[in-house]
Tab-separated table of C-alpha atoms and ligand atoms in Angstrom:
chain	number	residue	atom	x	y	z
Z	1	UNK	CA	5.324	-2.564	-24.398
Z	2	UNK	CA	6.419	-2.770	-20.918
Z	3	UNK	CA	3.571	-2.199	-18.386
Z	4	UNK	CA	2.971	1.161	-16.705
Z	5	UNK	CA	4.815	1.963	-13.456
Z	6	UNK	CA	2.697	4.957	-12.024
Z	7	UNK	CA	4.411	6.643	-9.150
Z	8	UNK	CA	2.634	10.026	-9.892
Z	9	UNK	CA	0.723	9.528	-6.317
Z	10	UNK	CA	-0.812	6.768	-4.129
Z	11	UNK	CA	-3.993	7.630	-5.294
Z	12	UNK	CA	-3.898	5.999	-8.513
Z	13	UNK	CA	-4.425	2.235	-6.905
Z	14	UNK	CA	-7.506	0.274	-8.287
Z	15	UNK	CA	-9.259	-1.916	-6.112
Z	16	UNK	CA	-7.936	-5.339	-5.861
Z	17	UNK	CA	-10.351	-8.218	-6.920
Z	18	UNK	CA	-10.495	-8.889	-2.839
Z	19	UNK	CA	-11.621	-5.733	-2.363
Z	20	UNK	CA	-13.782	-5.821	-5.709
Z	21	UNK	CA	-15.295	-8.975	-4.575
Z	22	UNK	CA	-16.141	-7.236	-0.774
Z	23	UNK	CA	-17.395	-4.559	-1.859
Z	24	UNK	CA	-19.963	-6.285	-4.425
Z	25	UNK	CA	-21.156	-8.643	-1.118
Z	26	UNK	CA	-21.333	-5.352	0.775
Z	27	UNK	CA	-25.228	-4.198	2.693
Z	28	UNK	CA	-26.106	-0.881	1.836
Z	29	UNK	CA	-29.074	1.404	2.570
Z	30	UNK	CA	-29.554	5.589	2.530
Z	31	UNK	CA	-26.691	7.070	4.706
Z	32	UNK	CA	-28.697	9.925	4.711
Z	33	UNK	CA	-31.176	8.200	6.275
Z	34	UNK	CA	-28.442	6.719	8.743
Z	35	UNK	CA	-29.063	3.634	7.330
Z	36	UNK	CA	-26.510	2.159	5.486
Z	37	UNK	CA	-25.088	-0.830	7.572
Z	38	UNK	CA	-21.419	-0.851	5.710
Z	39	UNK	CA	-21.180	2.848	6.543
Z	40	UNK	CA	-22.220	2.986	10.097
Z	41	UNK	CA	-19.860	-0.029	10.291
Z	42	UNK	CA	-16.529	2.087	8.865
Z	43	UNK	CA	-17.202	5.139	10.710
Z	44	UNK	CA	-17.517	2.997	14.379
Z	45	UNK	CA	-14.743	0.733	13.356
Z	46	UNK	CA	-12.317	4.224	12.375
Z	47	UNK	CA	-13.448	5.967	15.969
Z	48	UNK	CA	-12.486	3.049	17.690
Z	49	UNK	CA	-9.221	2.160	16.238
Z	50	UNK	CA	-8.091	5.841	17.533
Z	51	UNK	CA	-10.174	5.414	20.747
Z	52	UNK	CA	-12.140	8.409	19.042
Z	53	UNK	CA	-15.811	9.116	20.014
Z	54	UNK	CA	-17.629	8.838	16.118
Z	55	UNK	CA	-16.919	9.254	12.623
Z	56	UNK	CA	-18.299	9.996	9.778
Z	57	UNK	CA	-17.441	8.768	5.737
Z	58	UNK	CA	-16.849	11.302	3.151
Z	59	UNK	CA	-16.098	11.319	-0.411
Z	60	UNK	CA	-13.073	12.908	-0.081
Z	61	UNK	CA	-10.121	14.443	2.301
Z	62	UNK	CA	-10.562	17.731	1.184
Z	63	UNK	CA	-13.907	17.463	2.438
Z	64	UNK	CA	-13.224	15.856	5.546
Z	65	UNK	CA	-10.810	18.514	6.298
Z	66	UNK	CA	-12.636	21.730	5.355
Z	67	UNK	CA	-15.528	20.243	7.197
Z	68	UNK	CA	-13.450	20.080	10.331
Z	69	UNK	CA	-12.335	23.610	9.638
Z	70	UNK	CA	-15.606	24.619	9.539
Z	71	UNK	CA	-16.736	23.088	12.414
Z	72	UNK	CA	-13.413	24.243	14.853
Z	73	UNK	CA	-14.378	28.039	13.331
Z	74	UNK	CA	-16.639	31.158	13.453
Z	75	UNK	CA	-15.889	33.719	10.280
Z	76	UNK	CA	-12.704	35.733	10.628
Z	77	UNK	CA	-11.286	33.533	12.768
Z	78	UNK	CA	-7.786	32.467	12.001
Z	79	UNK	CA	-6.162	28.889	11.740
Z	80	UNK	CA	-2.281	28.396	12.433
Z	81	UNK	CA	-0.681	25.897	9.778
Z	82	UNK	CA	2.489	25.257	7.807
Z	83	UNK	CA	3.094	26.917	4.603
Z	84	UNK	CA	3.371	23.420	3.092
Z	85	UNK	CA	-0.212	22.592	4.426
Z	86	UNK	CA	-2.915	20.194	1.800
Z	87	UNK	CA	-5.528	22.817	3.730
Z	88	UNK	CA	-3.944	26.127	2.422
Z	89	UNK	CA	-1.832	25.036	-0.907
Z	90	UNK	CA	-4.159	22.241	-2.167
Z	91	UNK	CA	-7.954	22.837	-1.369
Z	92	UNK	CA	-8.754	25.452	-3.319
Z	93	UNK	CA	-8.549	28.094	-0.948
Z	94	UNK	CA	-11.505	26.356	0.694
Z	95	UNK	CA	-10.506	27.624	4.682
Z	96	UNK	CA	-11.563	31.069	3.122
Z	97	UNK	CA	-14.236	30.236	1.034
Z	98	UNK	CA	-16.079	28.082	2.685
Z	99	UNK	CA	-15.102	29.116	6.477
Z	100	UNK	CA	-14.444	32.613	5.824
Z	101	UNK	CA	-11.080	32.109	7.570
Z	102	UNK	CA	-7.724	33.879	7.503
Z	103	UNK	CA	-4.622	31.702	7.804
Z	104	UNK	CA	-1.669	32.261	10.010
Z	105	UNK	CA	1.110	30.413	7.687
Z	106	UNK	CA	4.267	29.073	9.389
Z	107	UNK	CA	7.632	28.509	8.440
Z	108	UNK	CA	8.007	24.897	9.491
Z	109	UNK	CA	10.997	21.895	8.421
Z	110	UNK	CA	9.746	20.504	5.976
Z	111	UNK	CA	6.140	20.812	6.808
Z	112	UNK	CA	6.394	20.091	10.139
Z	113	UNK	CA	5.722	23.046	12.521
Z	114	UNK	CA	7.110	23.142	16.453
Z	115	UNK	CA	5.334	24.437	19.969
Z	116	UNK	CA	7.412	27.381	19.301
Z	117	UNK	CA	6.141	28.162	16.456
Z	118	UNK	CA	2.588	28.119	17.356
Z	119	UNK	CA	3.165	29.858	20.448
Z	120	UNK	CA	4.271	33.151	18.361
Z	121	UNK	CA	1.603	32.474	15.646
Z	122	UNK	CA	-1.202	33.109	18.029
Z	123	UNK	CA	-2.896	36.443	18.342
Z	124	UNK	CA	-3.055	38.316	21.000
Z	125	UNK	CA	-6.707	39.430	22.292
Z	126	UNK	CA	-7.095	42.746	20.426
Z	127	UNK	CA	-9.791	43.462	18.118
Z	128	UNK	CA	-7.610	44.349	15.362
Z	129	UNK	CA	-6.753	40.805	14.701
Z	130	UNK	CA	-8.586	37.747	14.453
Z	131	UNK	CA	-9.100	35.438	16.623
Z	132	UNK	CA	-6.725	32.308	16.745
Z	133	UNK	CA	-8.854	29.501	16.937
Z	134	UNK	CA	-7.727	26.372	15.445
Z	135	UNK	CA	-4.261	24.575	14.801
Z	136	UNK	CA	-3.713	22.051	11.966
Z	137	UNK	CA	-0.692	19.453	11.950
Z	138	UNK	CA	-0.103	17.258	8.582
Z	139	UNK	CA	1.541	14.176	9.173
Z	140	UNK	CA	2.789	12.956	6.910
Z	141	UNK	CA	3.817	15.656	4.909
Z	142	UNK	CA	3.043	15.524	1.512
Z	143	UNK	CA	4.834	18.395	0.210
Z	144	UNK	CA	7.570	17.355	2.896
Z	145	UNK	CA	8.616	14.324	0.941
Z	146	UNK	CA	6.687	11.686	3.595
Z	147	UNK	CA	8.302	13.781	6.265
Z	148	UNK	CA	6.418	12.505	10.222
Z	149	UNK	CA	6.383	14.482	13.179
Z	150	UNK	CA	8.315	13.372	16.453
Z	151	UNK	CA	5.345	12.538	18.643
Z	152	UNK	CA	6.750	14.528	21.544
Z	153	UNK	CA	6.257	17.295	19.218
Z	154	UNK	CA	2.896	16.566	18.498
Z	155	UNK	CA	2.242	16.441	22.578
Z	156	UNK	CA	4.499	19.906	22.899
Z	157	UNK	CA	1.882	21.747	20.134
Z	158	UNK	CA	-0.734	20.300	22.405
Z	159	UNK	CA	-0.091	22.106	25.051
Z	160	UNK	CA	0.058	25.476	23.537
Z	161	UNK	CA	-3.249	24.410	22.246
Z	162	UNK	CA	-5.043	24.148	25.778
Z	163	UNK	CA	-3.331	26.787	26.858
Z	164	UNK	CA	-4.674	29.468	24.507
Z	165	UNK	CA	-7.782	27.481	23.568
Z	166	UNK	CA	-6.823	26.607	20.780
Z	167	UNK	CA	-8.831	23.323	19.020
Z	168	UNK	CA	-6.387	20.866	17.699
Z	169	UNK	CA	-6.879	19.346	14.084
Z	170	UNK	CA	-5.043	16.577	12.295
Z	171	UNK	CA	-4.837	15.914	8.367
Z	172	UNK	CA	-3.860	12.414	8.762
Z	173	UNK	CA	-4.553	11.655	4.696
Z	174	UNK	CA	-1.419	9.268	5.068
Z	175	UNK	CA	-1.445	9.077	8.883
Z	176	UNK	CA	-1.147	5.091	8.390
Z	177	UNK	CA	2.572	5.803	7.107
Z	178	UNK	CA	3.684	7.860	9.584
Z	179	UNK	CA	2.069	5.035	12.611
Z	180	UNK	CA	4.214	2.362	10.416
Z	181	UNK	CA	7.022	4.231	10.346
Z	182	UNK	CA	7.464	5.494	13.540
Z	183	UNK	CA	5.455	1.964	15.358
Z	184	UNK	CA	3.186	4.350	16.791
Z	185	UNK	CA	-0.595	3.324	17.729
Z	186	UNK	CA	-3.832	5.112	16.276
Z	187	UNK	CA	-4.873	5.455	20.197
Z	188	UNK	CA	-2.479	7.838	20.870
Z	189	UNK	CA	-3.301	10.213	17.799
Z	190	UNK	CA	-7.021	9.885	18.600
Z	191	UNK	CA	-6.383	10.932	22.258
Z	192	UNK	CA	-4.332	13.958	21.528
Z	193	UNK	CA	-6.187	15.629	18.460
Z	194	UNK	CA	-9.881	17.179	18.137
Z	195	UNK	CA	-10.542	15.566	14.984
Z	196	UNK	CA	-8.755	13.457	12.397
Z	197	UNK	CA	-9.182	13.218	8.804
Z	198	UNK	CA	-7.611	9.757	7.474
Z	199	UNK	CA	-7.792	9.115	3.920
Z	200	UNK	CA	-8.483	5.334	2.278
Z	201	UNK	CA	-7.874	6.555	-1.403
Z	202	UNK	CA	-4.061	6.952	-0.695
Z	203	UNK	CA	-1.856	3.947	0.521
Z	204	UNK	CA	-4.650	1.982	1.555
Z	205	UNK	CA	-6.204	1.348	-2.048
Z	206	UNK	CA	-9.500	2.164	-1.993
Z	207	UNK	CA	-11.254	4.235	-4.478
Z	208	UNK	CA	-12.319	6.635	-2.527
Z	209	UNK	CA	-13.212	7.947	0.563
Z	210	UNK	CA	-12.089	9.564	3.787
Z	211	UNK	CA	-12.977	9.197	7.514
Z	212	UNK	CA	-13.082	12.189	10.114
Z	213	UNK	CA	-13.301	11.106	13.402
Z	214	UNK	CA	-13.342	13.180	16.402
Z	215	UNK	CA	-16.162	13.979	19.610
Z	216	UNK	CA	-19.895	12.822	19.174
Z	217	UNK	CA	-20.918	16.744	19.497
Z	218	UNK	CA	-18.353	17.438	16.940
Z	219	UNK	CA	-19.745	14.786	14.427
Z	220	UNK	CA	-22.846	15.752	14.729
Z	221	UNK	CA	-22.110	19.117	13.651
Z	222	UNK	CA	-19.818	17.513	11.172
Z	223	UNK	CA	-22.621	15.631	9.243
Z	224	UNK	CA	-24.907	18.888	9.194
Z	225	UNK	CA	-22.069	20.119	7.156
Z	226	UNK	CA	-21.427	16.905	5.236
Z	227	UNK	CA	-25.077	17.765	3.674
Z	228	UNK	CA	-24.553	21.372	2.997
Z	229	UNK	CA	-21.266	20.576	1.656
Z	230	UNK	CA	-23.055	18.434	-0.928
Z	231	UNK	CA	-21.369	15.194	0.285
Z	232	UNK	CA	-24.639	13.327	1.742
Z	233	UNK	CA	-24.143	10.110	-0.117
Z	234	UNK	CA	-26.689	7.230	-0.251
Z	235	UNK	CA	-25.970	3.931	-0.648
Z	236	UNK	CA	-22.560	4.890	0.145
Z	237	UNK	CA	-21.467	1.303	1.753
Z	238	UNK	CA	-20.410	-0.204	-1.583
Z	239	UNK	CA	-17.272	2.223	-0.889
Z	240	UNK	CA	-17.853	2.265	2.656
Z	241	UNK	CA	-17.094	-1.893	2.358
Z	242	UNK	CA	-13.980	-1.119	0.349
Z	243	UNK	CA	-12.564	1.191	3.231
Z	244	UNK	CA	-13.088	-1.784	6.049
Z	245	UNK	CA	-11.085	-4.204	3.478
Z	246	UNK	CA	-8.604	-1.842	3.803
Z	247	UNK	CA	-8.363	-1.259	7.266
Z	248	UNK	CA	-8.412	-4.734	7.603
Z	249	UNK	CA	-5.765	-5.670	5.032
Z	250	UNK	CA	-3.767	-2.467	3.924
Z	251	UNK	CA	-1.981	-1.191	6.676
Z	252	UNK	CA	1.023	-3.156	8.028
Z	253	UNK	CA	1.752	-3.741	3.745
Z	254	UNK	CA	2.898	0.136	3.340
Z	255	UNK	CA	5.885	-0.452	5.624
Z	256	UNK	CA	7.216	-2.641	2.071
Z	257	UNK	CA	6.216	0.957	0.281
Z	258	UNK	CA	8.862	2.635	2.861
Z	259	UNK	CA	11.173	-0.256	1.387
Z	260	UNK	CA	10.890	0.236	-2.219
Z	261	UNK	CA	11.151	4.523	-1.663
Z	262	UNK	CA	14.801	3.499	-0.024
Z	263	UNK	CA	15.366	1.443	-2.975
Z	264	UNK	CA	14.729	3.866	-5.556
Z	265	UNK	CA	15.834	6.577	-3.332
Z	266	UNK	CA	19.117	4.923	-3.142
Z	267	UNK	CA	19.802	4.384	-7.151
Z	268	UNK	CA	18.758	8.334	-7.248
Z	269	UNK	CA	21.684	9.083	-4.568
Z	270	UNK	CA	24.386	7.663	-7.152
Z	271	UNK	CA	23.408	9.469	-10.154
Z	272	UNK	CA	25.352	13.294	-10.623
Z	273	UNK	CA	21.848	14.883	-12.093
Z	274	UNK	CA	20.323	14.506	-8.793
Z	275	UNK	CA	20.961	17.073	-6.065
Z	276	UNK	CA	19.092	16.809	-2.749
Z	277	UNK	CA	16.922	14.238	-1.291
Z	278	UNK	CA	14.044	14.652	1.102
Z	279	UNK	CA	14.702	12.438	4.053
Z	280	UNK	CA	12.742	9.543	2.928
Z	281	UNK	CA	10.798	8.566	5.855
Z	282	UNK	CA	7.948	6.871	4.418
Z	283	UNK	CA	6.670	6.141	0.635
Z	284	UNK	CA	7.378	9.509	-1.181
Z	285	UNK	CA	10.647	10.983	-2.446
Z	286	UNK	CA	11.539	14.058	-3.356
Z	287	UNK	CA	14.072	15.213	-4.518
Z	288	UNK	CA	16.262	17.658	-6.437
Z	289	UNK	CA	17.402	17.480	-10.626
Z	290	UNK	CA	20.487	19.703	-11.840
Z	291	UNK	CA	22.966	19.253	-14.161
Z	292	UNK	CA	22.437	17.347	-17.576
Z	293	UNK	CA	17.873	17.226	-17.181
Z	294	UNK	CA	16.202	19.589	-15.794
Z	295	UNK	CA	13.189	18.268	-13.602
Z	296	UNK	CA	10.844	17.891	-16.856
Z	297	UNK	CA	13.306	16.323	-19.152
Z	298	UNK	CA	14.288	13.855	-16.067
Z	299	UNK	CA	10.297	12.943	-16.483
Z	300	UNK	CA	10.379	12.563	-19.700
Z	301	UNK	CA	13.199	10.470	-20.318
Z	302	UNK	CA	11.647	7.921	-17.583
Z	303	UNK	CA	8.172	8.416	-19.052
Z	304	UNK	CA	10.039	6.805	-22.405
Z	305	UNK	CA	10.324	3.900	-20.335
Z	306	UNK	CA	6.878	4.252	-19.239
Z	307	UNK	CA	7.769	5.132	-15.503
Z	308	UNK	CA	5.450	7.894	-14.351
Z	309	UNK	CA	6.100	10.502	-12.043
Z	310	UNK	CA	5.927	14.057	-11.744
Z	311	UNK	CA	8.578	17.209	-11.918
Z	312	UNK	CA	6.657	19.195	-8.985
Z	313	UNK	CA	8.981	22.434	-9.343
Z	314	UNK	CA	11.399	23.275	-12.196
Z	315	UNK	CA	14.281	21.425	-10.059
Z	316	UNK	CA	12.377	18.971	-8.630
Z	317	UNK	CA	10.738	15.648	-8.752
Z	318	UNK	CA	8.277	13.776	-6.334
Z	319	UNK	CA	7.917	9.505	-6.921
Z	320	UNK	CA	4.989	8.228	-4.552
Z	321	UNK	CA	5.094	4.688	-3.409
Z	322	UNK	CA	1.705	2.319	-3.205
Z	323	UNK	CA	0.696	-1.070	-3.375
Z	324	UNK	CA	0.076	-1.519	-6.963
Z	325	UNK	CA	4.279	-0.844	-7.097
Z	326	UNK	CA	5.132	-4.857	-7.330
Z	327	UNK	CA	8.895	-5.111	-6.235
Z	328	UNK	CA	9.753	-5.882	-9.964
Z	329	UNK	CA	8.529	-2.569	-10.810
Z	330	UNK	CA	10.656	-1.400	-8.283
Z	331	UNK	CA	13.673	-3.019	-10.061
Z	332	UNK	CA	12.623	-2.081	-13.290
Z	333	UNK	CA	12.745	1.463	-11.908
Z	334	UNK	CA	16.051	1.200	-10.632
Z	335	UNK	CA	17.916	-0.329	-13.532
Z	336	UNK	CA	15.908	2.239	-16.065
Z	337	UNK	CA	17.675	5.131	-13.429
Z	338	UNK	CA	21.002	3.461	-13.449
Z	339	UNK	CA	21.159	3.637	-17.223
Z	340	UNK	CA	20.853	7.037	-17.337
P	1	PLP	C1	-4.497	13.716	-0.722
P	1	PLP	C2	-4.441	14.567	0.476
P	1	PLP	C3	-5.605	15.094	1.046
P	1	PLP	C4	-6.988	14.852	0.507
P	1	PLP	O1	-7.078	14.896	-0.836
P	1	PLP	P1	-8.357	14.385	-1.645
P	1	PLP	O2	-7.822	14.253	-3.008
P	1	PLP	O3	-9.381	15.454	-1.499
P	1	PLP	O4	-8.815	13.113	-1.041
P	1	PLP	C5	-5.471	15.833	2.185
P	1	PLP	N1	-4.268	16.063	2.733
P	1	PLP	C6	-3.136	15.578	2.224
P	1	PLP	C7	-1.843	15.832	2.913
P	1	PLP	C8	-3.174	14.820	1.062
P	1	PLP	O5	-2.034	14.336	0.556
């Protein structure tokens, strides 16, 4: 049987035996205690790559966003985000259940929302409505198809923010891709945004884990939260070792991810069942099925050929690039689509 090629998502990478092998050497001690040495190491070496005051390791970037939410907010305060957002479609409604937030959605391109936008979003100071208080960007966009933000945007939103008071919050879970893609530096994402949440789970392989950096008052408030949240770990720096592999090793290898998306992307383009493609600007594509398979039977038919990947709306598909996607896979991929 030919092996599994699994481009449901990025996060189902294992840990290579490098990374195995560092994080079986790794020093560990109770992070709730503060002590854990491979912990304290990841969160300093994260701030610093974005120029970024502190950070702090959580198990996951659902947590590291809602606890930045929580943090930026009071209760029935409202926070201005695309309609496409992880924080409203894919957290379990956790900005009102665990911030007792309202959401102001917006109609971005492709998950991408503009100055303008935000500008109109905001309440005005009237005690009928609540209070605008916090503005999330997503870049990349997941539900975008890999989609990045201009960073001139990203300064124009800015504005707006310190304008109206606005704090300024980035889910960066594949924020790696979009610096690769665009050759942009960490520094000037950690200089622009309050906090960041960057995840390691996604292209850069670990098993888990996610970093949110942002002010040394805001971390501290962050970790309070971390505990009621549930995710005080202990000795956390076993996975805490994995994430500095990563950061080490992991990055400048998705811009070969980008590669193999435009490969695949490209045999998809010839084929008469397939309809519209995302832009593909990083390591996902999306994209559209008509004609003789609908988006399920499409999946299906490449799941016979043990490719992996999943039909995200009746008409379409989403394929997810990562580093255990060997370029033979790649080809594999391409000639099993080309058949069809
Ligand atoms: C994966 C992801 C997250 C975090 O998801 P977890 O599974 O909780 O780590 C956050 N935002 C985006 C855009 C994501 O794709």
């Amino acid at each position: 049987m030919q092996q599994l090629i699994d481009f449901r998502s990025d996060t189902v990478t294992r840990p290579s035996a490098a990374m195995l092998q560092t994080m079986f050497n790794a020093k560990v001690g109770d992070d709730v205690f503060g002590e854990d040495p491979s912990v304290n190491e990841l969160e300093n070496m994260t701030a610093e790559m974005f120029g970024m005051e502190s950070g702090l390791f959580c198990p996951s970037g659902t947590m590291t966003n809602q606890i930045a939410i929580k943090v930026h907010t009071q209760p029935g305060d409202e926070v201005i985000c695309d309609k496409m957002s992880h924080i409203y479609q894919y957290e379990g409604g956790g900005i009102a259940f665990n911030s007792l937030c309202s959401s102001k959605l917006i109609d971005g391109n492709k998950g991408r929302i503009t100055a303008e936008q935000v500008k109109l979003a905001i309440n005005p100071t009237d005690i009928h409505k609540p209070e605008s208080k916090l503005v999330s960007l997503e870049n990349t966009v997941n539900r975008g198809g890999g989609s990045c933000y201009d960073y001139a945007d990203i300064q124009q939103i800015k504005k707006v923010c310190l304008q109206n008071n606005l704090k300024y919050h980035l889910d960066g879970a594949r924020l790696f891709n979009a610096l690769v893609a665009k050759n942009e530096t960490p520094k000037q994402y950690g200089e622009i945004f309050d906090s960041i949440s960057i995840c390691l789970s996604k292209g850069l392989g670990t098993p888990l884990g996610s970093v949110l950096i942002g002010k040394k008052e805001f971390i501290k408030k962050a970790r309070r939260v971390r505990k009621v949240f549930g995710g005080g770990m202990r000795q956390a720096g076993f996975m805490a070792a994995a994430g500095i592999f990563a950061l080490q090793n992991n990055i400048e290898r998705l811009a070969t991810d980008h590669l193999h998306a435009q490969q695949i992307a490209a045999a998809l383009k010839n084929k008469d069942f397939v309809g519209e493609i995302l832009p593909v600007e990083t390591n996902i594509i999306i994209c559209e099925i008509k004609g003789k398979y609908t988006a399920k039977e499409f999946s299906e038919k490449m799941k016979e050929q043990n490719i992996l990947f999943f039909a995200i709306s009746p008409t379409q598909i989403r394929m997810v690039l990562h580093l255990d996607i060997a370029k033979e896979m790649v080809e594999a991929t391409v000639r099993a689509i080309n058949k069809l």
